[in-house]
Structure formats: C-alpha cells, structure tokens
Amino acid sequence: WKKAQESIRKFVDKNDQKFHFAELTTTGQWKILWESTFGYFDNPDAAPIHKDCLSVVRILSRDKTYLDQCITTEKFNCLLNAANIGPQNGIFTSRVVIEALKCLCNLVFNSKKCQEMCLSNTSTEGIIGRIRFPKENEVEYEIQYFDMKLLFLITALNPQVRKKVRDEGMMYLMEKVQMIMKENQDCDAFFDKQVDLLGEILKVLFNLTVPSDGPIPSEDEQEKHFRTLTGILRDLFMRRATSKEKQQDLWSNCVNLLTSVPTEYFTELTPECDEGFEGRDMSVIDTLLEFLRLRLETKQKVSAQNECLSPILTALVKCVRSSSCLRRYVRSQVLPPLRDVRRRPEDGTELRNYLCRHLTTPALQVRDLVAELLFVMCKENVGRMIKYTGYGNAAGMFANRGLLGGHGNPGEGYSSDSEDSDTEEYKELQHGINPVLGCYEPKRPNIFEGMTEEQKEYEAMQLVSLMDKLQRQGIMQPGRIGPDGRPVPVDHILELQEELPQQQSDHKRKT
C-alpha cells in the first residue's frame, strides 16, 4: 500500500488547490481515477490509505462534469459509512470522518442526483442522531461543523427534505444552540469554533423556517418553534465573540434567521422589565441598530449591497411593523427630533444620513427597504417623510406608491399620539427650509434683478429651446401627476398649462 499511498499523496499535493480538471475530464482519466479510488474502499486491508483516498474523492468532486453519471447509491453510501452517518457505520478516525463529510458536501453541492439521494438515504437521520444523542456520539467540533454544513446544503438545495428534517430534528437543533450557550456561560465570549458551528446551525434553521412551497406545520407547532427560536436569538444577540469579525459573523447569521421569523413574534425580543423604554428591554434592538451602523459604515460595491444590507433592513422593517412601542423606539434612535437642518439629510454620519443616502442607491432592493423603514417610522405620513429625508430623496418612493402630490391616506392604522415635536433649532429656521433638499437654504439674490424684459424673455426662450432639445433626444420627458398619484408622461407642454389652474386650486385648498 505504500506505493499506492505515495501516488495518491502526490496527486493530492499537486491538485489540492484546483477546482476544474479539464485535462482529466477530456481524456477520460477523471473516470478512471474515480473508479479506481472507490475500489480501495472495498478492501478492508486498504484501511491505512482510506483517508488519502477520500482526499482524492474530495478533489475530484469539485468538478461536476461526470458526477451525476458516475456517482451511484453504493458509492454515496460508502461515503456516508465513512462519515459514520450511513447504513453500515464502522470505526473510523476523526480525520477519516471529516474528510468523508467534506466529500459529501462537495457531492451534494455539485450533483443534482446526490441531492435527490438524500431524500431516501440515511444522511439526515445520521446527522440528527449525532445531535440527538450527544453523550453517545461525542465528537469534536470540526465533525459537528461539517455535519451542519452538510445538513445546510441538503436542506438548501432540496426543499423536499425540509419537512423531514423539521419534523425530526428542528427541536434538537435548537437544543444544540442552547447547549453551546450553556457550555460557554462562564466565559466572556464565544470561542471562534463555537461561532463557526453556531453559524452553520443557524443557517440550517433558516432553511427550515423560511416560507416554501412544501407542507406547512400546524399553527401550534409553528408558535412553539418560533417562540423558542426568538428566545434563542435574543440570548445570542447579547453574547460576545472574541473578535469584531467573528462578532459580525454571529450577528449576521442571527439577523438572517430573524428575517424568517413572523412579525407577530418580534415582541419576544424585548421582554418586559422595570427599567427600559416603555417598560421593555430594548437591548436586542440596540444591537440590531449597532449592526446596521456597522454595515452602513462599510463601503460596499453596489453589487454587494443587497447581500450586505437587505437582511438587517428586513429585520428592522419587521421590528417597526410589529408594535407601536418598537416603532417609537427605533424612531427615537434613527429619526430623533431635528436639530441640524443646515445640512442635507444625506450629509453626515448619523443613521438618518446613511439611510437617506441609500434612498437613491442603484441597488433597488436596498433602496426599497430603506424607504419602507423610514416611511413606517414616519407613520406613513408624506409630510413627515419629506421633513426628515427631503422630497428629492423620497420622490422615487412616492412615485412607486402613488403618493406624489400628497395623494394617499397618511397615518392610517397608527396610534394618534404625537411623536413629532419640533426643536427650537428647527422652528427658528423652518421658514427657510427647502423641502426638496430637506435643509435650510439661505435666501439667494434674484437672478432677474437688473434685467430688462427683453433679456428675461431671451433667457426664457433659451431654456425652452434646451428643454425641447432634451425631450427630442429622449433624455427627458415632461410629465404630470396622474389621478393615482404616479407620474404620467405628457406629449406636449400645453398639457401642463391646461392643468395649472386645477393644480393651483388644489394647492390653495391644502394650504
């Protein structure tokens, strides 16, 4: 076996960092290596090189070209057995078990056939069994980590298996999280390996709770699971990691899972207490806002904004929609009474400033979530939204919702208590605030002062000519506000003139 082991290790060392093997797949060598490597598992005498053989399978399984064609139930079960989650488990070292789990992760990720096999084989039962009986199946953290990574891939890529895992393992997964917290209760922070394992468990729980087309659990079962889950998340948000990077990893996975929790359970995040905001402990909400700030302060490419910001924004939108108490608290932190009205809403380093900047981001999902969060905090009142963001920043949202020109029924469904008392600083400069910019604008000199009527007429005609040119080139198109509160294009400038008397009448009636 020594000669075979030397050849195998040479192949592993050469290809350990490669992910595509065109030189093997085009010549037929990939299939030969695949079959010959699995041949060693049938020979008990080859046990000393099983770990190295698994390394070859791990590397070859990165290339999906022939996976569906060459993988069989027998070969997949062989790997399950090596990972000690198969139909015929043996006695294997932890290095063999870990390598087998890595192989299974690659196969499930790259092969539709392997994903389907997991509906009928022992993969999920084996993993859940290890969690269900921790004392009988005491294994090191790395094995637990790859167990969860495999279970995450199975439940992510094969929605049909989710019900089975939810019914048989969801409670044990939540108990596992509680067990890790209990192990760590005397420490100042989670160890890095604990954060990594918790992250994978939370990802599995997300797959089991996110709405899907499969069978829906009963209301009683859902309530039991979500109340337990929200309590676990509340505790996790309050725990610390050893580094800023690991802390953000932990929060990120908690937030992702929180997005799948129905709105009615969000009050579980803020238990009643003697001291706090309106008799509730807002520590978790403070953590969510801290995480939002960290995300907003991190410079991101537009292409990465959805992944980075959408989960935390979604969680906060659910928070402010869940109860008036949570809405009022988040509003007090994000939209406190205005004092600095000399700067534009998007300028500065406060949460309001960051959010206003994202009202015009090309990342549409982020833009819409930011708009919804701010609008709900303003009790869906157009005037209040303009006050805090400026009409220019919010115009896109108003257009999408049919709220241009003051259309809509602001504030319906919200408590009538006053939350918008103006500061002295705001009142002092209110007369000079430009609602489009959302800030105070010093009075400017009249540009027409000193011009003759002929000069004014000339400048007006120049402007008309430029606008006509832009329209003919398709760069801009005049529009008006339709009856539904959305912009409607007009074919000729005269259409705007015809509507002026009605618009002026409407304006007088509102003021």
Short mmCIF file of C-alpha atoms in Angstrom, two decimals:
data_model
loop_
_atom_site.label_atom_id
_atom_site.label_comp_id
_atom_site.label_asym_id
_atom_site.label_seq_id
_atom_site.Cartn_x
_atom_site.Cartn_y
_atom_site.Cartn_z
CA TRP A 1 0.00 0.00 0.00
CA LYS A 2 2.98 2.27 0.45
CA LYS A 3 3.47 2.72 -3.30
CA ALA A 4 -0.24 3.44 -3.84
CA GLN A 5 -0.23 5.88 -0.95
CA GLU A 6 2.75 7.75 -2.42
CA SER A 7 0.98 8.12 -5.79
CA ILE A 8 -2.25 9.26 -4.14
CA ARG A 9 -0.49 11.83 -1.96
CA LYS A 10 1.41 13.14 -4.96
CA PHE A 11 -1.90 13.69 -6.78
CA VAL A 12 -3.42 15.39 -3.72
CA ASP A 13 -0.44 17.72 -3.23
CA LYS A 14 -0.49 18.69 -6.91
CA ASN A 15 -4.24 19.33 -7.17
CA ASP A 16 -5.32 20.39 -3.69
CA GLN A 17 -5.96 23.99 -4.79
CA LYS A 18 -7.53 23.17 -8.18
CA PHE A 19 -11.28 23.20 -8.82
CA HIS A 20 -11.54 22.28 -12.52
CA PHE A 21 -9.91 19.33 -14.24
CA ALA A 22 -10.35 19.74 -17.99
CA GLU A 23 -7.11 17.81 -18.57
CA LEU A 24 -8.66 14.82 -16.76
CA THR A 25 -12.27 15.03 -17.95
CA THR A 26 -11.40 15.41 -21.65
CA THR A 27 -9.01 12.44 -21.66
CA GLY A 28 -11.16 10.05 -19.63
CA GLN A 29 -8.66 9.98 -16.76
CA TRP A 30 -11.17 11.52 -14.34
CA LYS A 31 -13.44 8.44 -14.60
CA ILE A 32 -10.51 6.06 -14.24
CA LEU A 33 -9.29 7.84 -11.10
CA TRP A 34 -12.82 7.96 -9.70
CA GLU A 35 -13.50 4.24 -10.11
CA SER A 36 -10.05 3.08 -9.01
CA THR A 37 -10.15 5.25 -5.88
CA PHE A 38 -13.52 3.83 -4.78
CA GLY A 39 -12.11 0.35 -5.38
CA TYR A 40 -9.85 0.76 -2.35
CA PHE A 41 -12.86 1.16 -0.04
CA ASP A 42 -14.00 -2.39 -0.85
CA ASN A 43 -10.75 -3.78 0.52
CA PRO A 44 -10.51 -3.83 4.36
CA ASP A 45 -6.74 -4.21 4.08
CA ALA A 46 -6.58 -0.76 2.44
CA ALA A 47 -7.80 0.98 5.61
CA PRO A 48 -4.44 2.79 6.13
CA ILE A 49 -4.94 4.74 2.90
CA HIS A 50 -8.69 5.39 3.18
CA LYS A 51 -8.14 8.96 4.37
CA ASP A 52 -5.89 9.70 1.38
CA CYS A 53 -8.40 8.08 -0.98
CA LEU A 54 -11.11 10.33 0.44
CA SER A 55 -8.88 13.33 -0.29
CA VAL A 56 -8.81 12.26 -3.95
CA VAL A 57 -12.62 11.96 -4.00
CA ARG A 58 -12.90 15.39 -2.34
CA ILE A 59 -10.74 16.96 -5.05
CA LEU A 60 -12.39 15.15 -7.98
CA SER A 61 -15.88 16.01 -6.71
CA ARG A 62 -15.16 19.72 -7.20
CA ASP A 63 -15.63 19.18 -10.94
CA LYS A 64 -19.27 18.38 -11.76
CA THR A 65 -18.69 17.22 -15.36
CA TYR A 66 -19.20 13.49 -14.74
CA LEU A 67 -20.53 13.47 -11.17
CA ASP A 68 -24.17 12.64 -11.97
CA GLN A 69 -23.01 9.99 -14.42
CA CYS A 70 -20.51 8.29 -12.12
CA ILE A 71 -21.99 8.60 -8.63
CA THR A 72 -24.09 5.63 -7.51
CA THR A 73 -26.11 4.84 -4.40
CA GLU A 74 -23.42 2.35 -3.37
CA LYS A 75 -20.64 4.93 -3.68
CA PHE A 76 -22.67 7.58 -1.84
CA ASN A 77 -23.47 5.10 0.96
CA CYS A 78 -19.78 4.23 1.12
CA LEU A 79 -19.01 7.87 1.92
CA LEU A 80 -21.90 8.04 4.42
CA ASN A 81 -20.48 4.98 6.18
CA ALA A 82 -17.02 6.59 6.31
CA ALA A 83 -18.64 9.67 7.89
CA ASN A 84 -20.42 7.40 10.43
CA ILE A 85 -23.85 8.54 9.27
CA GLY A 86 -24.51 5.68 6.85
CA PRO A 87 -26.42 2.40 6.91
CA GLN A 88 -23.31 0.42 7.96
CA ASN A 89 -21.07 2.58 10.10
CA GLY A 90 -17.64 1.40 11.10
CA ILE A 91 -14.87 2.50 13.41
CA PHE A 92 -13.05 5.38 11.73
CA THR A 93 -10.64 8.03 12.94
CA SER A 94 -11.87 11.60 13.16
CA ARG A 95 -9.63 12.53 10.19
CA VAL A 96 -11.43 9.96 8.02
CA VAL A 97 -14.86 11.13 9.19
CA ILE A 98 -14.04 14.79 8.48
CA GLU A 99 -12.65 14.01 5.02
CA ALA A 100 -15.73 11.93 4.19
CA LEU A 101 -18.01 14.78 5.27
CA LYS A 102 -16.08 17.18 3.02
CA CYS A 103 -16.60 14.77 0.11
CA LEU A 104 -20.32 14.61 0.83
CA CYS A 105 -20.55 18.41 0.96
CA ASN A 106 -18.95 18.69 -2.48
CA LEU A 107 -21.19 15.99 -3.94
CA VAL A 108 -24.42 17.48 -2.60
CA PHE A 109 -23.37 20.95 -3.76
CA ASN A 110 -22.39 19.88 -7.29
CA SER A 111 -24.72 16.96 -8.08
CA LYS A 112 -28.50 17.10 -8.50
CA LYS A 113 -28.52 13.32 -8.32
CA CYS A 114 -26.87 13.37 -4.88
CA GLN A 115 -29.34 15.98 -3.66
CA GLU A 116 -32.19 13.67 -4.63
CA MET A 117 -30.50 10.68 -2.98
CA CYS A 118 -30.69 12.49 0.36
CA LEU A 119 -34.47 12.09 0.31
CA SER A 120 -34.18 8.34 0.79
CA ASN A 121 -30.75 7.65 2.32
CA THR A 122 -29.58 7.93 5.93
CA SER A 123 -27.72 11.25 5.64
CA THR A 124 -30.16 13.45 7.58
CA GLU A 125 -31.05 10.74 10.12
CA GLY A 126 -27.37 10.13 10.80
CA ILE A 127 -26.62 13.80 11.41
CA ILE A 128 -29.71 14.34 13.57
CA GLY A 129 -28.86 11.19 15.52
CA ARG A 130 -25.46 12.64 16.43
CA ILE A 131 -27.18 15.81 17.71
CA ARG A 132 -30.00 13.95 19.45
CA PHE A 133 -27.68 11.74 21.50
CA PRO A 134 -24.65 13.97 22.19
CA LYS A 135 -23.23 11.82 25.00
CA GLU A 136 -23.32 8.62 22.96
CA ASN A 137 -21.97 10.46 19.90
CA GLU A 138 -19.42 12.77 21.47
CA VAL A 139 -17.40 14.14 18.56
CA GLU A 140 -15.02 17.03 18.09
CA TYR A 141 -16.15 20.44 16.93
CA GLU A 142 -14.81 20.04 13.38
CA ILE A 143 -17.02 16.98 12.80
CA GLN A 144 -20.03 18.82 14.23
CA TYR A 145 -19.20 21.77 11.96
CA PHE A 146 -19.15 19.68 8.77
CA ASP A 147 -22.25 17.78 9.93
CA MET A 148 -24.10 21.10 9.98
CA LYS A 149 -22.52 22.28 6.73
CA LEU A 150 -23.75 19.11 5.01
CA LEU A 151 -27.22 19.42 6.55
CA PHE A 152 -27.35 23.06 5.42
CA LEU A 153 -26.52 22.11 1.83
CA ILE A 154 -29.07 19.28 1.80
CA THR A 155 -31.88 21.48 3.14
CA ALA A 156 -30.90 24.46 0.96
CA LEU A 157 -30.68 22.57 -2.34
CA ASN A 158 -33.50 20.06 -1.82
CA PRO A 159 -36.62 21.78 -0.40
CA GLN A 160 -38.45 18.42 -0.31
CA VAL A 161 -36.25 17.20 2.53
CA ARG A 162 -37.01 20.20 4.77
CA LYS A 163 -40.24 18.83 6.25
CA LYS A 164 -38.50 15.60 7.23
CA VAL A 165 -35.63 17.47 8.93
CA ARG A 166 -38.02 19.96 10.54
CA ASP A 167 -40.19 17.19 11.99
CA GLU A 168 -37.30 15.02 13.15
CA GLY A 169 -34.59 17.50 14.04
CA MET A 170 -35.62 21.12 14.49
CA MET A 171 -36.09 20.85 18.25
CA TYR A 172 -32.72 19.09 18.60
CA LEU A 173 -31.02 21.80 16.53
CA MET A 174 -32.39 24.48 18.84
CA GLU A 175 -31.34 22.44 21.87
CA LYS A 176 -27.84 22.21 20.38
CA VAL A 177 -27.63 26.02 20.22
CA GLN A 178 -28.78 26.23 23.84
CA MET A 179 -26.19 23.61 24.81
CA ILE A 180 -23.37 25.63 23.22
CA MET A 181 -24.52 28.73 25.10
CA LYS A 182 -24.63 26.75 28.34
CA GLU A 183 -21.10 25.41 27.76
CA ASN A 184 -19.94 29.00 27.31
CA GLN A 185 -21.90 30.69 30.11
CA ASP A 186 -18.86 31.16 32.36
CA CYS A 187 -16.74 32.67 29.57
CA ASP A 188 -16.58 36.29 28.44
CA ALA A 189 -17.03 35.37 24.78
CA PHE A 190 -17.71 32.51 22.40
CA PHE A 191 -14.63 30.73 21.08
CA ASP A 192 -14.13 31.08 17.32
CA LYS A 193 -15.00 27.42 16.69
CA GLN A 194 -18.26 27.88 18.61
CA VAL A 195 -19.18 30.90 16.47
CA ASP A 196 -18.49 28.87 13.31
CA LEU A 197 -20.62 25.95 14.50
CA LEU A 198 -23.44 28.23 15.65
CA GLY A 199 -23.38 29.91 12.24
CA GLU A 200 -23.94 26.63 10.41
CA ILE A 201 -26.75 25.57 12.79
CA LEU A 202 -28.48 28.94 12.33
CA LYS A 203 -28.23 28.53 8.54
CA VAL A 204 -29.96 25.15 8.78
CA LEU A 205 -32.68 26.65 10.99
CA PHE A 206 -33.16 29.38 8.40
CA ASN A 207 -33.77 26.76 5.70
CA LEU A 208 -36.31 25.03 7.95
CA THR A 209 -38.24 28.21 8.80
CA VAL A 210 -38.15 30.20 5.56
CA PRO A 211 -41.52 30.03 3.72
CA SER A 212 -41.53 27.41 0.95
CA ASP A 213 -43.96 25.51 -1.26
CA GLY A 214 -43.85 22.38 0.90
CA PRO A 215 -46.26 21.29 3.65
CA ILE A 216 -46.88 23.93 6.34
CA PRO A 217 -46.56 22.97 10.04
CA SER A 218 -49.62 23.33 12.28
CA GLU A 219 -50.21 26.70 13.97
CA ASP A 220 -49.46 25.25 17.42
CA GLU A 221 -46.21 23.72 16.19
CA GLN A 222 -45.19 26.96 14.46
CA GLU A 223 -45.92 29.02 17.55
CA LYS A 224 -43.91 26.67 19.75
CA HIS A 225 -40.94 26.69 17.38
CA PHE A 226 -40.92 30.44 16.74
CA ARG A 227 -41.27 31.41 20.40
CA THR A 228 -38.36 29.13 21.29
CA LEU A 229 -36.35 30.37 18.32
CA THR A 230 -36.93 34.05 19.10
CA GLY A 231 -35.85 33.47 22.70
CA ILE A 232 -32.67 31.78 21.49
CA LEU A 233 -31.91 34.64 19.11
CA ARG A 234 -32.50 37.16 21.90
CA ASP A 235 -29.86 35.41 24.01
CA LEU A 236 -27.42 35.07 21.10
CA PHE A 237 -27.63 38.78 20.25
CA MET A 238 -26.46 39.52 23.79
CA ARG A 239 -23.42 37.23 23.61
CA ARG A 240 -19.95 38.29 22.54
CA ALA A 241 -17.30 36.80 20.26
CA THR A 242 -13.53 37.09 20.56
CA SER A 243 -13.08 39.48 17.63
CA LYS A 244 -15.00 42.11 15.68
CA GLU A 245 -15.00 39.85 12.62
CA LYS A 246 -16.47 36.87 14.50
CA GLN A 247 -18.96 39.15 16.26
CA GLN A 248 -20.26 40.33 12.89
CA ASP A 249 -20.41 36.73 11.65
CA LEU A 250 -22.55 35.78 14.65
CA TRP A 251 -24.84 38.79 14.28
CA SER A 252 -25.14 38.26 10.54
CA ASN A 253 -26.36 34.68 10.94
CA CYS A 254 -28.74 35.71 13.73
CA VAL A 255 -30.18 38.50 11.57
CA ASN A 256 -30.59 36.20 8.57
CA LEU A 257 -32.59 33.77 10.70
CA LEU A 258 -34.59 36.61 12.24
CA THR A 259 -35.85 37.58 8.76
CA SER A 260 -37.73 34.27 8.56
CA VAL A 261 -39.49 34.83 11.92
CA PRO A 262 -43.09 36.13 11.51
CA THR A 263 -43.66 39.72 12.64
CA GLU A 264 -46.01 38.74 15.49
CA TYR A 265 -43.13 37.12 17.42
CA PHE A 266 -40.79 40.13 17.34
CA THR A 267 -42.03 41.45 20.68
CA GLU A 268 -40.36 38.35 22.21
CA LEU A 269 -37.06 40.13 21.50
CA THR A 270 -37.95 42.84 24.03
CA PRO A 271 -39.06 41.25 27.33
CA GLU A 272 -40.81 43.33 29.96
CA CYS A 273 -38.58 44.94 32.58
CA ASP A 274 -38.81 47.54 35.36
CA GLU A 275 -36.40 49.87 33.62
CA GLY A 276 -36.31 50.43 29.91
CA PHE A 277 -38.25 52.05 27.12
CA GLU A 278 -41.96 51.95 27.96
CA GLY A 279 -41.31 49.03 30.30
CA ARG A 280 -39.45 46.85 27.79
CA ASP A 281 -35.79 45.84 27.48
CA MET A 282 -34.54 47.21 24.14
CA SER A 283 -31.03 45.71 24.33
CA VAL A 284 -31.57 43.48 21.27
CA ILE A 285 -32.92 46.42 19.24
CA ASP A 286 -29.81 48.40 20.21
CA THR A 287 -27.71 45.51 18.92
CA LEU A 288 -29.64 45.45 15.63
CA LEU A 289 -29.09 49.19 15.20
CA GLU A 290 -25.40 48.79 16.04
CA PHE A 291 -25.12 46.07 13.41
CA LEU A 292 -26.95 48.29 10.90
CA ARG A 293 -24.45 51.08 11.54
CA LEU A 294 -21.51 48.70 11.05
CA ARG A 295 -22.98 47.54 7.75
CA LEU A 296 -23.70 51.10 6.57
CA GLU A 297 -20.22 52.30 7.52
CA THR A 298 -18.60 49.51 5.48
CA LYS A 299 -18.05 50.70 1.92
CA GLN A 300 -19.69 48.23 -0.43
CA LYS A 301 -19.91 47.89 -4.18
CA VAL A 302 -23.46 48.33 -5.43
CA SER A 303 -23.49 44.65 -6.46
CA ALA A 304 -22.78 43.63 -2.84
CA GLN A 305 -25.26 45.96 -1.13
CA ASN A 306 -28.24 43.60 -1.35
CA GLU A 307 -26.43 40.76 0.40
CA CYS A 308 -24.86 43.07 2.97
CA LEU A 309 -27.81 45.31 3.88
CA SER A 310 -31.07 43.60 2.92
CA PRO A 311 -31.24 41.15 5.89
CA ILE A 312 -30.72 43.76 8.63
CA LEU A 313 -33.07 46.22 6.89
CA THR A 314 -35.72 43.49 6.55
CA ALA A 315 -35.38 42.63 10.25
CA LEU A 316 -35.77 46.28 11.26
CA VAL A 317 -38.79 46.78 8.97
CA LYS A 318 -40.40 43.80 10.72
CA CYS A 319 -39.48 45.35 14.08
CA VAL A 320 -41.14 48.68 13.40
CA ARG A 321 -44.20 46.98 11.94
CA SER A 322 -44.56 44.55 14.86
CA SER A 323 -45.64 47.04 17.53
CA SER A 324 -46.02 50.78 18.13
CA CYS A 325 -43.60 50.51 21.05
CA LEU A 326 -40.81 49.11 18.86
CA ARG A 327 -41.57 51.64 16.13
CA ARG A 328 -41.34 54.53 18.58
CA TYR A 329 -38.05 53.27 20.00
CA VAL A 330 -36.39 52.71 16.62
CA ARG A 331 -37.67 56.12 15.50
CA SER A 332 -36.16 57.78 18.58
CA GLN A 333 -32.77 56.31 17.66
CA VAL A 334 -32.88 56.82 13.88
CA LEU A 335 -35.10 59.90 13.47
CA PRO A 336 -34.75 61.96 16.65
CA PRO A 337 -36.22 65.49 16.63
CA LEU A 338 -34.39 67.56 14.00
CA ARG A 339 -31.75 69.99 15.21
CA ASP A 340 -29.16 70.28 12.45
CA VAL A 341 -31.22 71.50 9.49
CA ARG A 342 -28.42 73.38 7.75
CA ARG A 343 -27.04 70.19 6.20
CA ARG A 344 -28.79 68.00 3.67
CA PRO A 345 -30.36 64.84 5.12
CA GLU A 346 -27.86 62.64 3.23
CA ASP A 347 -24.81 64.51 4.59
CA GLY A 348 -23.33 63.33 7.88
CA THR A 349 -22.62 60.18 9.87
CA GLU A 350 -25.88 59.67 11.75
CA LEU A 351 -28.07 56.67 10.90
CA ARG A 352 -30.58 59.01 9.25
CA ASN A 353 -27.84 60.37 6.97
CA TYR A 354 -26.66 56.91 5.91
CA LEU A 355 -30.22 55.76 5.23
CA CYS A 356 -31.08 58.88 3.21
CA ARG A 357 -28.03 58.27 1.02
CA HIS A 358 -29.36 54.80 0.28
CA LEU A 359 -32.75 56.14 -0.83
CA THR A 360 -31.12 56.80 -4.20
CA THR A 361 -28.85 53.74 -4.46
CA PRO A 362 -28.98 51.70 -7.70
CA ALA A 363 -29.42 48.58 -5.52
CA LEU A 364 -33.21 48.52 -5.82
CA GLN A 365 -33.96 46.05 -3.04
CA VAL A 366 -31.90 48.08 -0.55
CA ARG A 367 -33.47 51.33 -1.77
CA ASP A 368 -37.00 49.98 -1.29
CA LEU A 369 -36.26 48.52 2.16
CA VAL A 370 -34.69 51.78 3.36
CA ALA A 371 -37.69 53.71 2.04
CA GLU A 372 -40.12 51.36 3.79
CA LEU A 373 -38.22 51.53 7.08
CA LEU A 374 -38.15 55.33 7.08
CA PHE A 375 -41.75 55.64 5.88
CA VAL A 376 -43.10 53.34 8.61
CA MET A 377 -41.11 55.25 11.23
CA CYS A 378 -42.84 58.38 9.88
CA LYS A 379 -46.20 56.59 10.32
CA GLU A 380 -46.55 56.61 6.50
CA ASN A 381 -47.04 60.36 6.58
CA VAL A 382 -45.78 62.04 3.39
CA GLY A 383 -45.15 65.42 5.01
CA ARG A 384 -43.15 63.89 7.85
CA MET A 385 -41.12 61.79 5.40
CA ILE A 386 -40.25 64.92 3.41
CA LYS A 387 -39.24 66.69 6.62
CA TYR A 388 -36.67 64.02 7.53
CA THR A 389 -35.42 62.96 4.08
CA GLY A 390 -36.14 65.78 1.66
CA TYR A 391 -38.56 65.45 -1.24
CA GLY A 392 -35.74 64.81 -3.71
CA ASN A 393 -34.51 61.73 -1.87
CA ALA A 394 -38.00 60.31 -1.32
CA ALA A 395 -39.54 61.17 -4.71
CA GLY A 396 -38.84 57.72 -6.15
CA MET A 397 -40.69 56.03 -3.31
CA PHE A 398 -43.60 58.48 -3.56
CA ALA A 399 -43.85 57.78 -7.30
CA ASN A 400 -43.81 53.99 -6.78
CA ARG A 401 -46.50 54.19 -4.10
CA GLY A 402 -48.71 56.72 -5.86
CA LEU A 403 -48.07 59.40 -3.24
CA LEU A 404 -46.93 62.27 -5.45
CA GLY A 405 -48.83 65.48 -4.93
CA GLY A 406 -49.92 64.48 -1.43
CA HIS A 407 -52.10 61.56 -2.57
CA GLY A 408 -52.86 58.72 -0.17
CA ASN A 409 -54.15 58.44 3.38
CA PRO A 410 -51.17 59.13 5.65
CA GLY A 411 -51.04 57.74 9.14
CA GLU A 412 -53.91 55.27 8.90
CA GLY A 413 -53.54 52.32 11.25
CA TYR A 414 -51.09 54.09 13.57
CA SER A 415 -51.52 55.40 17.09
CA SER A 416 -52.57 59.04 17.30
CA ASP A 417 -50.02 60.08 19.90
CA SER A 418 -47.76 62.96 18.97
CA GLU A 419 -44.17 61.93 18.27
CA ASP A 420 -43.09 64.87 16.17
CA SER A 421 -42.45 67.82 18.46
CA ASP A 422 -40.19 70.33 16.71
CA THR A 423 -36.98 71.56 18.32
CA GLU A 424 -36.26 75.25 18.80
CA GLU A 425 -33.47 74.96 16.21
CA TYR A 426 -35.93 73.61 13.65
CA LYS A 427 -38.58 76.25 14.37
CA GLU A 428 -36.02 79.04 14.05
CA LEU A 429 -35.05 78.04 10.50
CA GLN A 430 -38.28 76.41 9.35
CA HIS A 431 -39.22 79.38 7.15
CA GLY A 432 -36.11 78.90 5.03
CA ILE A 433 -36.11 75.10 4.67
CA ASN A 434 -36.18 73.90 1.07
CA PRO A 435 -38.48 70.84 1.12
CA VAL A 436 -36.84 69.39 -1.99
CA LEU A 437 -33.37 69.46 -0.43
CA GLY A 438 -34.63 68.81 3.10
CA CYS A 439 -32.46 71.52 4.66
CA TYR A 440 -32.22 75.26 5.26
CA GLU A 441 -31.27 77.23 2.18
CA PRO A 442 -30.11 80.84 2.62
CA LYS A 443 -32.01 83.38 0.59
CA ARG A 444 -30.35 83.89 -2.76
CA PRO A 445 -30.26 87.08 -4.83
CA ASN A 446 -32.88 87.39 -7.56
CA ILE A 447 -31.13 86.40 -10.80
CA PHE A 448 -33.57 88.50 -12.83
CA GLU A 449 -32.75 91.66 -10.90
CA GLY A 450 -31.38 94.32 -13.24
CA MET A 451 -32.55 92.52 -16.40
CA THR A 452 -34.75 94.19 -18.97
CA GLU A 453 -37.96 92.48 -20.08
CA GLU A 454 -36.28 91.65 -23.40
CA GLN A 455 -33.38 89.93 -21.60
CA LYS A 456 -35.78 87.93 -19.43
CA GLU A 457 -37.71 86.83 -22.49
CA TYR A 458 -34.48 85.82 -24.24
CA GLU A 459 -33.33 83.68 -21.28
CA ALA A 460 -36.76 82.06 -21.05
CA MET A 461 -36.67 81.13 -24.75
CA GLN A 462 -33.17 79.70 -24.33
CA LEU A 463 -34.46 77.50 -21.52
CA VAL A 464 -37.44 76.36 -23.61
CA SER A 465 -35.11 75.55 -26.50
CA LEU A 466 -32.80 73.47 -24.29
CA MET A 467 -35.72 71.56 -22.75
CA ASP A 468 -37.16 70.89 -26.20
CA LYS A 469 -33.79 69.55 -27.34
CA LEU A 470 -33.55 67.21 -24.34
CA GLN A 471 -37.08 65.97 -25.00
CA ARG A 472 -36.46 65.32 -28.70
CA GLN A 473 -33.27 63.41 -27.88
CA GLY A 474 -35.21 61.21 -25.45
CA ILE A 475 -33.08 62.30 -22.48
CA MET A 476 -36.06 63.68 -20.56
CA GLN A 477 -39.82 63.71 -20.93
CA PRO A 478 -42.26 66.16 -19.34
CA GLY A 479 -44.80 64.59 -17.02
CA ARG A 480 -47.67 65.31 -14.74
CA ILE A 481 -49.12 63.63 -11.67
CA GLY A 482 -51.92 61.25 -12.61
CA PRO A 483 -55.09 60.57 -10.61
CA ASP A 484 -53.36 57.59 -8.95
CA GLY A 485 -50.55 59.78 -7.60
CA ARG A 486 -47.96 58.39 -10.04
CA PRO A 487 -46.08 60.28 -12.78
CA VAL A 488 -47.68 60.19 -16.23
CA PRO A 489 -45.81 61.34 -19.39
CA VAL A 490 -47.27 64.17 -21.47
CA ASP A 491 -46.90 64.57 -25.22
CA HIS A 492 -46.93 68.34 -25.33
CA ILE A 493 -46.07 71.17 -22.96
CA LEU A 494 -49.58 72.62 -23.43
CA GLU A 495 -50.97 69.70 -21.41
CA LEU A 496 -49.12 71.07 -18.39
CA GLN A 497 -50.53 74.56 -18.98
CA GLU A 498 -54.07 73.19 -19.11
CA GLU A 499 -53.66 71.62 -15.66
CA LEU A 500 -52.13 74.65 -13.93
CA PRO A 501 -55.45 76.22 -12.78
CA GLN A 502 -56.58 72.92 -11.22
CA GLN A 503 -53.20 72.36 -9.50
CA GLN A 504 -53.22 75.89 -8.10
CA SER A 505 -56.75 75.36 -6.80
CA ASP A 506 -55.72 72.05 -5.16
CA HIS A 507 -52.71 73.73 -3.57
CA LYS A 508 -54.81 76.54 -2.08
CA ARG A 509 -57.27 74.01 -0.68
CA LYS A 510 -54.45 72.08 1.05
CA THR A 511 -52.81 75.18 2.50
#
